[in-house]
Structures are given as structure tokens and as C-alpha cells.
């Protein structure tokens, strides 16, 4: 299992956002692990598609279009940990970004506790502005998690 970067070794913008949702753990996991759903719930993603076929699992790859002002930047994510229905980790290593999304799912009374841990940084010369990136990343991540919560709640009623 890959180890997320140690903040002392590799400073990145980081967030940890928990949300409790009234749907079964398996359903929450399946909706998040299929990263094509990000285009539905993350306002920073304009499009998302799967790049491979077959069952979802380690090695499954997705391309998302990240909105950066007036342009979209393509990012390729790969599932590096797939422990249904407990944990999924997706990583992106393209230019200009590197990121890790580590999402856990725990059953709780009446639903599931979803905890989204994300680490993101610029690569290359952009690393010089990583501290400034952290502020914008937290704001964007908070909106994304709010969108995820709305999306998962809608799954409970469909």
C-alpha cells in the first residue's frame, strides 16, 4: 500500500474533510471510487472520463479536466489502493500538478463517515508558489466536498 507523503519530507497543500452521509458504505465507496462522477459533484472539474475498461480497481485510470480560470487542465488519476468498501486512493502525477486523494469510508449509525484526505502541489518551477496554492486549494476542496455531500445525498433518494 502506498504511503502518503510525509509533510516534513514533501510540503503540499493538504485538506482533511469528513462528512457523514445517510447511505450505505458500499454505495458511498462505489460512487467516489468511480472518479467519472467528479464532473457531477466537483465544481472545479469540467469533464471526467475513464481511460480503461474492465472492473474498477488498482490501476484504473481517469482523465479529469480541472478548471483553472478561463482554461481547463487535463489531469490523469490512477487508483493505487482499492479496498472496497473501506478505502480508495487516487494519484495524479502529471504536469503541472501532483496529488493524492485518500478517501476512507466507515459505517456509522444510519450511514457512512466519508473522510477525504487530499494532498496537492505544483511540480517544476511552480513549486515556488506552493504556500499560496494551499489557501486556494482549501477553498476549492471545501466546495468539492460540499458538492460530494449533495451528490451522495441524491444517491440515497434515487
Coordinates of C-alpha atoms in Angstrom, one line a residue:
X1 CA 0.0 0.0 0.0
X2 CA 1.5 3.4 -1.0
X3 CA 2.4 5.7 1.9
X4 CA 1.1 9.3 1.5
X5 CA 4.0 11.8 1.5
X6 CA 5.2 12.9 4.9
X7 CA 4.6 16.7 5.3
X8 CA 8.1 17.2 6.6
X9 CA 9.6 15.5 3.6
X10 CA 7.3 16.9 0.9
X11 CA 5.3 20.0 1.7
X12 CA 2.0 20.1 -0.1
X13 CA -1.4 21.8 0.2
X14 CA -3.4 19.4 2.4
X15 CA -7.0 19.1 3.4
X16 CA -8.9 16.6 5.5
X17 CA -12.7 16.8 5.2
X18 CA -15.1 14.4 7.0
X19 CA -18.7 14.1 6.1
X20 CA -21.4 11.8 7.4
X21 CA -23.9 10.7 4.9
X22 CA -27.1 8.6 5.3
X23 CA -26.3 6.0 2.6
X24 CA -24.7 2.5 2.8
X25 CA -20.9 2.3 3.0
X26 CA -20.7 0.3 -0.3
X27 CA -22.8 2.8 -2.2
X28 CA -20.7 5.7 -1.0
X29 CA -17.5 3.9 -1.9
X30 CA -18.7 2.9 -5.4
X31 CA -19.8 6.5 -6.2
X32 CA -16.4 8.0 -5.1
X33 CA -14.1 5.3 -6.5
X34 CA -15.7 5.8 -9.9
X35 CA -13.9 9.1 -10.5
X36 CA -16.0 9.9 -13.5
X37 CA -18.6 11.2 -11.0
X38 CA -16.3 14.1 -10.1
X39 CA -17.6 16.1 -13.1
X40 CA -21.1 15.9 -11.4
X41 CA -20.2 17.0 -7.9
X42 CA -16.8 18.9 -8.0
X43 CA -17.4 22.5 -9.4
X44 CA -13.6 22.6 -10.3
X45 CA -13.9 19.7 -12.7
X46 CA -15.5 20.4 -16.1
X47 CA -15.3 16.8 -17.5
X48 CA -14.2 13.3 -16.4
X49 CA -13.8 10.0 -18.2
X50 CA -12.4 6.6 -17.6
X51 CA -9.3 5.7 -19.7
X52 CA -9.5 1.9 -19.4
X53 CA -12.0 -0.9 -19.4
X54 CA -12.8 -3.7 -17.0
X55 CA -13.6 -3.9 -13.4
X56 CA -12.8 -0.9 -11.2
X57 CA -9.7 -1.4 -9.1
X58 CA -6.0 -0.8 -8.7
X59 CA -4.7 0.5 -12.0
X60 CA -8.0 2.0 -13.2
X61 CA -7.3 5.4 -14.7
X62 CA -9.4 8.6 -15.2
X63 CA -8.8 11.9 -17.0
X64 CA -10.4 14.9 -15.5
X65 CA -10.4 18.5 -16.8
X66 CA -9.5 20.9 -14.0
X67 CA -10.8 24.4 -14.4
X68 CA -8.0 26.9 -13.9
X69 CA -9.5 30.3 -14.6
X70 CA -10.5 30.5 -18.3
X71 CA -8.8 27.3 -19.2
X72 CA -9.0 23.6 -18.4
X73 CA -6.0 21.5 -17.4
X74 CA -6.2 17.7 -18.0
X75 CA -5.1 15.5 -15.1
X76 CA -4.8 11.8 -15.2
X77 CA -5.7 10.0 -11.9
X78 CA -4.9 6.3 -11.2
X79 CA -6.3 4.2 -8.4
X80 CA -3.3 3.0 -6.3
X81 CA -5.3 1.5 -3.4
X82 CA -8.7 -0.1 -3.8
X83 CA -10.0 -1.7 -0.6
X84 CA -13.8 -1.9 -1.2
X85 CA -15.7 -0.6 0.8
X86 CA -13.2 0.9 3.2
X87 CA -10.6 3.0 1.3
X88 CA -9.7 4.2 -2.2
X89 CA -6.5 6.2 -3.1
X90 CA -6.1 8.0 -6.4
X91 CA -2.9 9.7 -7.5
X92 CA -2.1 12.2 -10.2
X93 CA 1.5 12.9 -11.3
X94 CA 1.2 14.9 -14.4
X95 CA 2.5 18.4 -15.1
X96 CA 1.9 20.8 -13.6
X97 CA 0.4 19.1 -10.6
X98 CA 1.0 16.1 -8.3
X99 CA -1.8 15.0 -6.0
X100 CA -3.1 12.2 -3.8
X101 CA -6.7 11.7 -2.8
X102 CA -7.0 9.2 0.0
X103 CA -10.7 8.6 0.9
X104 CA -11.9 6.3 3.7
X105 CA -15.4 5.0 4.4
X106 CA -16.6 3.9 7.9
X107 CA -20.0 2.6 8.8
X108 CA -21.7 4.8 11.5
X109 CA -25.3 4.8 12.9
X110 CA -27.6 5.4 10.0
X111 CA -24.9 5.8 7.3
X112 CA -21.3 6.3 6.4
X113 CA -18.5 8.6 7.6
X114 CA -16.6 9.6 4.4
X115 CA -13.2 11.2 5.2
X116 CA -11.4 12.8 2.2
X117 CA -7.7 13.5 2.7
X118 CA -6.1 15.3 -0.2
X119 CA -2.6 16.5 -0.9
X120 CA -1.8 18.6 -3.9
X121 CA 1.2 20.5 -5.1
X122 CA 2.7 22.2 -8.1
X123 CA 5.6 20.5 -9.9
X124 CA 8.6 22.1 -11.5
X125 CA 9.1 25.8 -11.1
X126 CA 5.5 26.2 -9.8
X127 CA 6.6 24.7 -6.5
X128 CA 7.8 28.2 -5.5
X129 CA 4.2 29.2 -5.1
X130 CA 3.1 26.1 -3.2
X131 CA 2.4 28.1 0.0
X132 CA -0.1 30.3 -1.9
X133 CA -1.6 27.3 -3.5
X134 CA -2.6 25.9 -0.1
X135 CA -5.2 28.7 0.5
X136 CA -6.9 28.3 -2.8
X137 CA -6.8 24.5 -2.6
X138 CA -8.6 24.5 0.7
X139 CA -11.3 26.8 -0.6
X140 CA -11.7 24.6 -3.7
X141 CA -11.7 21.4 -1.7
X142 CA -14.4 22.7 0.7
X143 CA -16.6 23.4 -2.3
X144 CA -15.9 20.0 -3.8
X145 CA -16.7 18.2 -0.6
X146 CA -20.0 20.1 -0.3
X147 CA -20.8 19.1 -3.8
X148 CA -19.9 15.5 -3.0
X149 CA -22.3 15.6 0.0
X150 CA -25.2 16.9 -2.2
X151 CA -24.4 14.2 -4.8
X152 CA -24.3 11.3 -2.3
X153 CA -27.5 12.5 -0.6
X154 CA -29.2 12.5 -4.0
X155 CA -28.0 8.8 -4.5
X156 CA -29.9 7.9 -1.3
X157 CA -33.1 9.1 -2.8
X158 CA -32.7 7.6 -6.3

